[in-house]
mmCIF file of C-alpha atoms and ligand atoms in Angstrom:
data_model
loop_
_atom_site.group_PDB
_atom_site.id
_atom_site.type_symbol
_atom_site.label_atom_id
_atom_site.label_comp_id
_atom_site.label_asym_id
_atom_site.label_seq_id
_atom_site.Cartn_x
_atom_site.Cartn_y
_atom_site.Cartn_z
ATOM 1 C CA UNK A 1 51.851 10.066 59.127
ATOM 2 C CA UNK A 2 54.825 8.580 57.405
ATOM 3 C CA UNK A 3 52.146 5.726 55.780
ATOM 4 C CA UNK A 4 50.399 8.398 53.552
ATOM 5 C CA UNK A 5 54.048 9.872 51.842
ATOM 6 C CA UNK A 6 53.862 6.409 49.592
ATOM 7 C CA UNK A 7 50.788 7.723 47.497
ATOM 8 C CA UNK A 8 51.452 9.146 44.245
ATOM 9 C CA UNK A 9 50.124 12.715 44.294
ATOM 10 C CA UNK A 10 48.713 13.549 41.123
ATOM 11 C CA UNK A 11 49.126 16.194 39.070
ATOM 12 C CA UNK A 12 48.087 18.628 41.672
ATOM 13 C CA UNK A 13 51.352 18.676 43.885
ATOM 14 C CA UNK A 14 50.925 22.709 44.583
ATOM 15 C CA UNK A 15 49.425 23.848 47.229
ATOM 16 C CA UNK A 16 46.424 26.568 47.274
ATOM 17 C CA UNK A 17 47.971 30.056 47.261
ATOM 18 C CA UNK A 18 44.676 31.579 48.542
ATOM 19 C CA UNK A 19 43.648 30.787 52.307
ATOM 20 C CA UNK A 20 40.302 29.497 50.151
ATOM 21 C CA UNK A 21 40.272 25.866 48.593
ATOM 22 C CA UNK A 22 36.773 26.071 47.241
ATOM 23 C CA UNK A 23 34.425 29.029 45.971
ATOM 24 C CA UNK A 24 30.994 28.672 45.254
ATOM 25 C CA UNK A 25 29.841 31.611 43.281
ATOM 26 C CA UNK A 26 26.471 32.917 42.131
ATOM 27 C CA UNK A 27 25.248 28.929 42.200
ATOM 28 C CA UNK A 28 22.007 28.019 41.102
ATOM 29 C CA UNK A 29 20.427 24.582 40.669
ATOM 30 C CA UNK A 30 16.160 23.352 40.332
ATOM 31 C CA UNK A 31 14.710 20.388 40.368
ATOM 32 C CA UNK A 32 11.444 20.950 37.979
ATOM 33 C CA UNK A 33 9.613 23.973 39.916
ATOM 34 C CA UNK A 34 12.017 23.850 42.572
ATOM 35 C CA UNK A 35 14.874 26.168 43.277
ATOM 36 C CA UNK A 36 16.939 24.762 45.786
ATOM 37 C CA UNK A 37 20.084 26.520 45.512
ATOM 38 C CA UNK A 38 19.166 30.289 44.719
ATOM 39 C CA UNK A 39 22.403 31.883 44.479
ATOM 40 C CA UNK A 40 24.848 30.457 46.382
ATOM 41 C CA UNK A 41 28.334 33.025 47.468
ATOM 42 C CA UNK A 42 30.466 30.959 49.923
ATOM 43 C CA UNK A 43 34.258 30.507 50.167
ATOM 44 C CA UNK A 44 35.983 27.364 52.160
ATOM 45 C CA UNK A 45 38.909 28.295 54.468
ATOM 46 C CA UNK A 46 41.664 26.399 53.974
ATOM 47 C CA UNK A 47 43.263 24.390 57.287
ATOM 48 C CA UNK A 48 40.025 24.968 58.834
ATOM 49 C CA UNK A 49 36.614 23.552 59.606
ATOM 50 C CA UNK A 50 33.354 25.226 58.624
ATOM 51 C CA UNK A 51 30.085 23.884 59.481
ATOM 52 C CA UNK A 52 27.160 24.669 57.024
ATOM 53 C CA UNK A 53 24.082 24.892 58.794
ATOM 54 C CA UNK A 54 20.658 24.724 57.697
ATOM 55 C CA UNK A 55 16.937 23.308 58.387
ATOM 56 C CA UNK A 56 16.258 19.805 56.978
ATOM 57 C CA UNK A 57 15.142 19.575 53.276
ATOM 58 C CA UNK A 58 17.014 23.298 52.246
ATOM 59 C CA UNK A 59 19.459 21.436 50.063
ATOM 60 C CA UNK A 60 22.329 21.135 52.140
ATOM 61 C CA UNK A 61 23.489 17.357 50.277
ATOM 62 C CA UNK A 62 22.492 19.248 47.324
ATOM 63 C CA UNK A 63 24.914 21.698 47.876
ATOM 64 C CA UNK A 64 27.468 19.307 49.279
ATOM 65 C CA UNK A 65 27.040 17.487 45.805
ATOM 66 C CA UNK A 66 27.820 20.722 43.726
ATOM 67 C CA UNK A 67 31.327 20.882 46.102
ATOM 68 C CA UNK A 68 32.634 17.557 45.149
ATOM 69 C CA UNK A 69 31.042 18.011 41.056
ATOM 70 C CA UNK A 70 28.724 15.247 41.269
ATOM 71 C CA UNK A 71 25.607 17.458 40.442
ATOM 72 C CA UNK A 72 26.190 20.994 38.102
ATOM 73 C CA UNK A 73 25.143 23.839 38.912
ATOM 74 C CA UNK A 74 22.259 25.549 35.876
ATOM 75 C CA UNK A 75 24.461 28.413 36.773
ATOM 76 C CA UNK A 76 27.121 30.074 38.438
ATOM 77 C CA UNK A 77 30.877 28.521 39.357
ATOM 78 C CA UNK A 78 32.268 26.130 41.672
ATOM 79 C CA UNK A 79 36.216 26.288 42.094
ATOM 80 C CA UNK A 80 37.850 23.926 43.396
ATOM 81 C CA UNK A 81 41.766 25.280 44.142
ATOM 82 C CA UNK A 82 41.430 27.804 42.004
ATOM 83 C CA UNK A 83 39.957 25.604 39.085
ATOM 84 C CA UNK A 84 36.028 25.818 37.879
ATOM 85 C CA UNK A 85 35.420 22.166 38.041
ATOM 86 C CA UNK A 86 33.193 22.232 35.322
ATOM 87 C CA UNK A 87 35.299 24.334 33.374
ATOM 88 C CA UNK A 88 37.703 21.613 32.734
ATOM 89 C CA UNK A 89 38.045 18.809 31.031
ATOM 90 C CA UNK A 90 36.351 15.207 32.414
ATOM 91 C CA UNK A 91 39.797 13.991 33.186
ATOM 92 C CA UNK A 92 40.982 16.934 35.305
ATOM 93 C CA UNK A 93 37.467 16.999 36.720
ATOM 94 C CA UNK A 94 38.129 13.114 37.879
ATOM 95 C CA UNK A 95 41.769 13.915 39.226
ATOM 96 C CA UNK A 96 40.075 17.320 41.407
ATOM 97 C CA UNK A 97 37.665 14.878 43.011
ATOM 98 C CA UNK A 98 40.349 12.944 44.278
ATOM 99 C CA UNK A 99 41.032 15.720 46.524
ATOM 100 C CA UNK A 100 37.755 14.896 48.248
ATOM 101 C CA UNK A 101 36.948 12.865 51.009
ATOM 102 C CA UNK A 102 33.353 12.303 51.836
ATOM 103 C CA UNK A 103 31.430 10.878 54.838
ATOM 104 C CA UNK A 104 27.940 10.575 53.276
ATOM 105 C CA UNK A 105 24.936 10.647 55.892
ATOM 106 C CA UNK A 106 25.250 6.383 56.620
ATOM 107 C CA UNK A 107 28.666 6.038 55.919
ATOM 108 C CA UNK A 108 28.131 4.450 52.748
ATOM 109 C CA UNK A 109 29.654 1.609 53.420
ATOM 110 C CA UNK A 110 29.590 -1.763 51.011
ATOM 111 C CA UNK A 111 27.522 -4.427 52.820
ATOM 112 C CA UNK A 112 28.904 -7.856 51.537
ATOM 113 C CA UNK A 113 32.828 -6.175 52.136
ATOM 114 C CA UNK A 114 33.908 -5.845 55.503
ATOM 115 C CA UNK A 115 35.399 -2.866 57.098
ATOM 116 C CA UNK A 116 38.955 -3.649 56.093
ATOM 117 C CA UNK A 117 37.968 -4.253 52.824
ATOM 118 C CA UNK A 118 35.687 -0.773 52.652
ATOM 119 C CA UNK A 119 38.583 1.597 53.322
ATOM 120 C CA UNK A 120 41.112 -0.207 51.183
ATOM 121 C CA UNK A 121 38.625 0.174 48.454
ATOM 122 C CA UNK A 122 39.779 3.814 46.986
ATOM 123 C CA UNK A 123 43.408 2.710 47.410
ATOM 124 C CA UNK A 124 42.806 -0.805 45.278
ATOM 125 C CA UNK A 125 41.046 1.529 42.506
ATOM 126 C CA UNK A 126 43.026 4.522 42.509
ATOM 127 C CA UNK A 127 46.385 3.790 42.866
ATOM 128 C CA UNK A 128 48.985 1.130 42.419
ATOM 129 C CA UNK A 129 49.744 0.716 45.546
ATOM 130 C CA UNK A 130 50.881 -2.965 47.254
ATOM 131 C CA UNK A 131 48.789 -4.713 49.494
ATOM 132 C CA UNK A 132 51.496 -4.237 52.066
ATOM 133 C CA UNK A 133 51.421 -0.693 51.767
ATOM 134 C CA UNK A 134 47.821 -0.744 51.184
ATOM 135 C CA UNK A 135 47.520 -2.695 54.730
ATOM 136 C CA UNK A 136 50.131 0.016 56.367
ATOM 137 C CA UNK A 137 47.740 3.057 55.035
ATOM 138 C CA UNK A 138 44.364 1.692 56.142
ATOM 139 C CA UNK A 139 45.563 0.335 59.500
ATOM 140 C CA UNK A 140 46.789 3.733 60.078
ATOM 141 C CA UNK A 141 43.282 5.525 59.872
ATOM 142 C CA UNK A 142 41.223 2.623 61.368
ATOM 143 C CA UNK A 143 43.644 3.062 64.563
ATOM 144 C CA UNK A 144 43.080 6.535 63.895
ATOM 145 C CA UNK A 145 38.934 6.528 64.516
ATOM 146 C CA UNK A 146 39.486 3.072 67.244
ATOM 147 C CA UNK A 147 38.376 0.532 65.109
ATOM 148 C CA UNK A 148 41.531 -1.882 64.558
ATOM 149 C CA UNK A 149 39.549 -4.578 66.279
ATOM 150 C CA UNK A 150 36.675 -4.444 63.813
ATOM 151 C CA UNK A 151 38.287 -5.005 60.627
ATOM 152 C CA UNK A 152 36.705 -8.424 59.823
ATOM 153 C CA UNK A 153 33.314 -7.168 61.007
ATOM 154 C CA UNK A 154 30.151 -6.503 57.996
ATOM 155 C CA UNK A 155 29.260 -3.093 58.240
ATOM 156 C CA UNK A 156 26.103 -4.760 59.646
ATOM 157 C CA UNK A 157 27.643 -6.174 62.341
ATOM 158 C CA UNK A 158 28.649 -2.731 63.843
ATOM 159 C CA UNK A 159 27.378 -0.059 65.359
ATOM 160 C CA UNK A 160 26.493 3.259 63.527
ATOM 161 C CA UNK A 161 28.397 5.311 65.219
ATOM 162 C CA UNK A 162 31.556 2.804 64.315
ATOM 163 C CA UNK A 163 29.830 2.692 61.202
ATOM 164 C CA UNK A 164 30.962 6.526 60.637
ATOM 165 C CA UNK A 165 33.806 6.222 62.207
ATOM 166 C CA UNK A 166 34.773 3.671 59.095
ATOM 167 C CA UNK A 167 33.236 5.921 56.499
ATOM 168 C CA UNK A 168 35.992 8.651 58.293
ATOM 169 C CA UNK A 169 38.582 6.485 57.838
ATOM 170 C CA UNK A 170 37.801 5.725 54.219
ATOM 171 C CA UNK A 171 37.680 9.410 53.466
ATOM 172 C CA UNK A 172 40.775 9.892 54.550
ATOM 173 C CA UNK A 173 43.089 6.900 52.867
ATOM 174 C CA UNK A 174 43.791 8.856 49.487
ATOM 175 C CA UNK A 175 44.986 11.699 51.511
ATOM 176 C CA UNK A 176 42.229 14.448 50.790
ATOM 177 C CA UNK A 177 42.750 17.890 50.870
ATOM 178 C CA UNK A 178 39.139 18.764 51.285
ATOM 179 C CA UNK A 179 37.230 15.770 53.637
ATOM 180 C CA UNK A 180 32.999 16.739 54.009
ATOM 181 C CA UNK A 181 30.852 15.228 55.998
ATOM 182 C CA UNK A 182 27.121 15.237 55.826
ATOM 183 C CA UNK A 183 25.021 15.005 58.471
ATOM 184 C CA UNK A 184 27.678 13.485 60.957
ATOM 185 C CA UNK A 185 25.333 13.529 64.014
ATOM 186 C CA UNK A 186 22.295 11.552 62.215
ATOM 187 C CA UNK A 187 21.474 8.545 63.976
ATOM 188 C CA UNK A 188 23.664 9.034 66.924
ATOM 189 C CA UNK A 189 22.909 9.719 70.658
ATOM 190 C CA UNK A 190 24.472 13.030 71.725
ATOM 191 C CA UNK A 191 27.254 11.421 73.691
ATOM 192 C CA UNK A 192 28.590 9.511 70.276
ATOM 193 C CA UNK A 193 27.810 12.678 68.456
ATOM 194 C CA UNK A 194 30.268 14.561 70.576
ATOM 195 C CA UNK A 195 32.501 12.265 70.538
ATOM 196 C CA UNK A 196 32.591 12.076 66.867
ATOM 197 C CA UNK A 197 32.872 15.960 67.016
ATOM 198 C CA UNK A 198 35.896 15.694 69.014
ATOM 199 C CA UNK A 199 37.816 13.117 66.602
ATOM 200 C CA UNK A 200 36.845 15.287 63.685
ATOM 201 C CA UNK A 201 38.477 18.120 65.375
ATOM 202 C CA UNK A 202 41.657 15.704 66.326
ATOM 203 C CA UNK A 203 41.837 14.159 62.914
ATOM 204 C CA UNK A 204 41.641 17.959 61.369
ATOM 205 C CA UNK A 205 44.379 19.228 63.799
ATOM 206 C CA UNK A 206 46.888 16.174 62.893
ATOM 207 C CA UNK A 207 46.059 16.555 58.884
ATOM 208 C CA UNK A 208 45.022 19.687 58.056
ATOM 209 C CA UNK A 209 43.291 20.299 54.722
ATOM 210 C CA UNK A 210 39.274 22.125 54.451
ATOM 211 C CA UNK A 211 36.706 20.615 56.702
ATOM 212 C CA UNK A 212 33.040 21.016 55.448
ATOM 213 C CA UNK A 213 30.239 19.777 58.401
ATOM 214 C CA UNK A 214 26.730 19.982 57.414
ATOM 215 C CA UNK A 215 24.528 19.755 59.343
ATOM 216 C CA UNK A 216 21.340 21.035 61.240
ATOM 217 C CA UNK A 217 22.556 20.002 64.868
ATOM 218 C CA UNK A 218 23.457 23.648 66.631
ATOM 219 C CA UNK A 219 25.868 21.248 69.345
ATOM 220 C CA UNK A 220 27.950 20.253 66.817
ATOM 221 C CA UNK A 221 28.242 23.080 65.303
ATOM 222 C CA UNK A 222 29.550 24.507 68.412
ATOM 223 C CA UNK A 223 31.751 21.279 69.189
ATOM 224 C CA UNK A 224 33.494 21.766 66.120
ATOM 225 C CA UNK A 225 33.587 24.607 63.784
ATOM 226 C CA UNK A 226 35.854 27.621 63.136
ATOM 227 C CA UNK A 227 33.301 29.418 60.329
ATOM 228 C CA UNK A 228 29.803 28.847 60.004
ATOM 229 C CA UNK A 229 27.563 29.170 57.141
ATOM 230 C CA UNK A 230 23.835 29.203 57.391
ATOM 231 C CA UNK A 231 21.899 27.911 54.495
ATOM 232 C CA UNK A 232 18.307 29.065 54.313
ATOM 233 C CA UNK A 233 15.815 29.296 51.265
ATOM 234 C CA UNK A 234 19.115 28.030 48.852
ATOM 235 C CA UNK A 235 21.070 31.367 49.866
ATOM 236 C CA UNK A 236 23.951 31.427 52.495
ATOM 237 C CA UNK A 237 22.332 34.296 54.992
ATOM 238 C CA UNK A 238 25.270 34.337 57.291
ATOM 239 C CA UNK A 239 28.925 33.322 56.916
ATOM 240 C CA UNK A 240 31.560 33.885 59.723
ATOM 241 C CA UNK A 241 33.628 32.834 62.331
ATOM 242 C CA UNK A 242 32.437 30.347 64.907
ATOM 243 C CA UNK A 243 32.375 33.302 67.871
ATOM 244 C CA UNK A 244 30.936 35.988 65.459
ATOM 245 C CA UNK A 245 28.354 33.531 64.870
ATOM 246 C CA UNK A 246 27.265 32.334 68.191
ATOM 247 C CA UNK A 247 27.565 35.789 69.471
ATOM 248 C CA UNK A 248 25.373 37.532 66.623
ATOM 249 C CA UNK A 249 22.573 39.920 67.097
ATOM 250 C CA UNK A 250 20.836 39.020 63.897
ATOM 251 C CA UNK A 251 17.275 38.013 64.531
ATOM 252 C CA UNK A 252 17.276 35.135 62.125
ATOM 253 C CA UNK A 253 21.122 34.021 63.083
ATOM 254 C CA UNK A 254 19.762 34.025 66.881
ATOM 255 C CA UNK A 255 16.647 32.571 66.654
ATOM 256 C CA UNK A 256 18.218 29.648 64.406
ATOM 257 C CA UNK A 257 20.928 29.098 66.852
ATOM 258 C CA UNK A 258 18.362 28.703 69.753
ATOM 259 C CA UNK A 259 15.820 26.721 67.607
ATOM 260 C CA UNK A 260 13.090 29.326 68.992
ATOM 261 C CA UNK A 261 9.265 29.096 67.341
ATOM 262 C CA UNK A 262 9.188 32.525 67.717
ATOM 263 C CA UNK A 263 11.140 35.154 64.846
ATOM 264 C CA UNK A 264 11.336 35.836 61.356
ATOM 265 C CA UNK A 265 12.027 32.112 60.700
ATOM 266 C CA UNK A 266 8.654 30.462 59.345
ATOM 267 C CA UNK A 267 7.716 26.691 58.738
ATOM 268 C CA UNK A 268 7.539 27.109 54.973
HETATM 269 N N1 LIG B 301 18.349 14.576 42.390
HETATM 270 C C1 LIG B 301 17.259 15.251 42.795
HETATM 271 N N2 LIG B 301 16.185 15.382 42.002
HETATM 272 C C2 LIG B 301 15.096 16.082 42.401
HETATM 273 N N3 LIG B 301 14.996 16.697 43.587
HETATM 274 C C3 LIG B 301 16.022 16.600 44.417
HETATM 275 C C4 LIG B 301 17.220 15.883 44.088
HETATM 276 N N4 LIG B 301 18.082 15.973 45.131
HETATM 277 C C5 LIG B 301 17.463 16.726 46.066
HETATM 278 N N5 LIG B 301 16.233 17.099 45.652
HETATM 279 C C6 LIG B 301 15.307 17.936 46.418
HETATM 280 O O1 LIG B 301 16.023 19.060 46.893
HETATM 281 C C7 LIG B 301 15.590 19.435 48.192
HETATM 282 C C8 LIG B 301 16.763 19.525 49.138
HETATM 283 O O2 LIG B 301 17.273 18.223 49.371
HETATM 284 P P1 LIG B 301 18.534 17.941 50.267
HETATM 285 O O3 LIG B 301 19.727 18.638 49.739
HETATM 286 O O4 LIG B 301 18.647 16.456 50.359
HETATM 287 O O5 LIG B 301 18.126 18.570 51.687
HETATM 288 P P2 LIG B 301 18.923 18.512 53.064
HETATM 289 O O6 LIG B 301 20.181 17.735 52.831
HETATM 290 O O7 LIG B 301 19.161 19.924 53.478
HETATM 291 O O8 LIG B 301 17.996 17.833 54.036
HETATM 292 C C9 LIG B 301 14.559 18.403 48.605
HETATM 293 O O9 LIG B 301 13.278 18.959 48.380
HETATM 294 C C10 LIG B 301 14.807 17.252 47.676
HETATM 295 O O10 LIG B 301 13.629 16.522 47.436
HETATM 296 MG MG1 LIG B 302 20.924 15.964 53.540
#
């Protein structure tokens, strides 16, 4: 990916000496009455893709938010290589999120720009990049996700699943170390869903860096994922590798995994 060696790295050249980019530990967060995150322990692998699972409304964005230090915890860490994120200063805090790519739910796109436009965005405001370069970079990823031919299209004008597949590329430009996506799957048909499963998994293979997938679809959590996290109540109450996972005996893991009615998982 020759395109990506012209962005100036910032002051974060080294790269993570433990196989974990990010740590959550002992995190906390309410809303009013509500505890949504009661406690979170959960370490990122780096070079690899784990999938956070969890029922709708448990807080996964919220926790997704904590990761990239847009919301702070009420208590407890979040390390990001090594660094509490709100430990530092604002400045170092701005240049860690940099590491981040994020595909938010719709792909967050900006209507009245068009897709060209939308993933040249971070590269206008963050760097000093040419618009040669700039064009070299952004072409790169759109061919990467298949959408060279849509670059003059309004975000309206496409498709959702292409709509994602922009929001990908867009996460990717400033070369993350750490890309998240949340809810990938919602609004797609299971074929498109798979598919995007599949160029997660490509784009991960050719880049590398920590994947985060949340999500409460159990197929793509199969389709892509090396760990998986469950998220239940705002505590993790399983963490492991993909095959320990789908092969667990736990009561709650299984009856999760197979969406039964039936088990120790309630409707409140
Ligand atoms: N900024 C906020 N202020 C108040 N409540 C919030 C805020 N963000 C999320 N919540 C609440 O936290 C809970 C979890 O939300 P969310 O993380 O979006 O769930 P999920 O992504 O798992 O569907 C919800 O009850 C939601 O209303
Ligand atoms: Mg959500």
């Amino acid at each position: 990916m020759t395109a990506n060696l012209t962005i100036p790295h910032t002051d974060f050249e080294q790269q993570p000496n433990s196989p974990h980019s990010i740590e959550l530990v002992g995190v906390r967060k309410s809303f009013g009455s509500g505890n949504i995150l009661d406690g979170i322990d959960l370490t990122f692998v780096h070079n690899a893709i784990t999938t956070v699972l969890g029922p709708s409304g448990t807080g996964k964005s919220v926790l997704l938010k904590h990761i990239v230090g847009l919301l702070e915890p009420d208590e407890g860490e979040v390390r990001v290589f090594g660094s509490d994120i709100w430990g530092v200063s604002e400045h170092e805090r701005y240049e860690l999120r940099k590491r981040f790519g994020v595909l938010f739910q719709d792909g967050a796109l900006f209507g009245s720009m068009n897709i060209y436009d939308n993933v040249a965005f971070p590269l206008r405001k963050h760097t000093n990049l040419s618009e040669v370069e700039i064009r070299d970079i952004v072409m790169s990823h759109l061919s990467e996700v298949g959408l060279e031919a849509a670059v003059d299209k309004a975000p309206n004008e496409i498709s959702g699943g292409m709509r994602k597949r922009a929001g990908f590329a867009r996460a990717l430009v400033m070369r993350p170390d750490v890309v998240l996506f949340d809810e990938p799957d919602s609004g797609l048909d299971p074929v498109r869903t798979k598919l995007l499963g599949r160029l997660i998994q490509k784009v991960h293979r050719q880049h590398g860096g920590t994947y985060i997938v949340i999500t409460h679809d159990i197929p793509t959590a199969r389709e892509v994922s090396d760990h998986v996290a469950v998220l239940w109540k705002g505590q993790i109450v399983h963490a492991g590798s993909a095959e320990e996972t789908f092969a667990s005996d736990d009561p709650f893991v299984r009856q999760f995994l197979a969406g039964a009615a039936d088990g120790p998982l309630g409707m409140d």
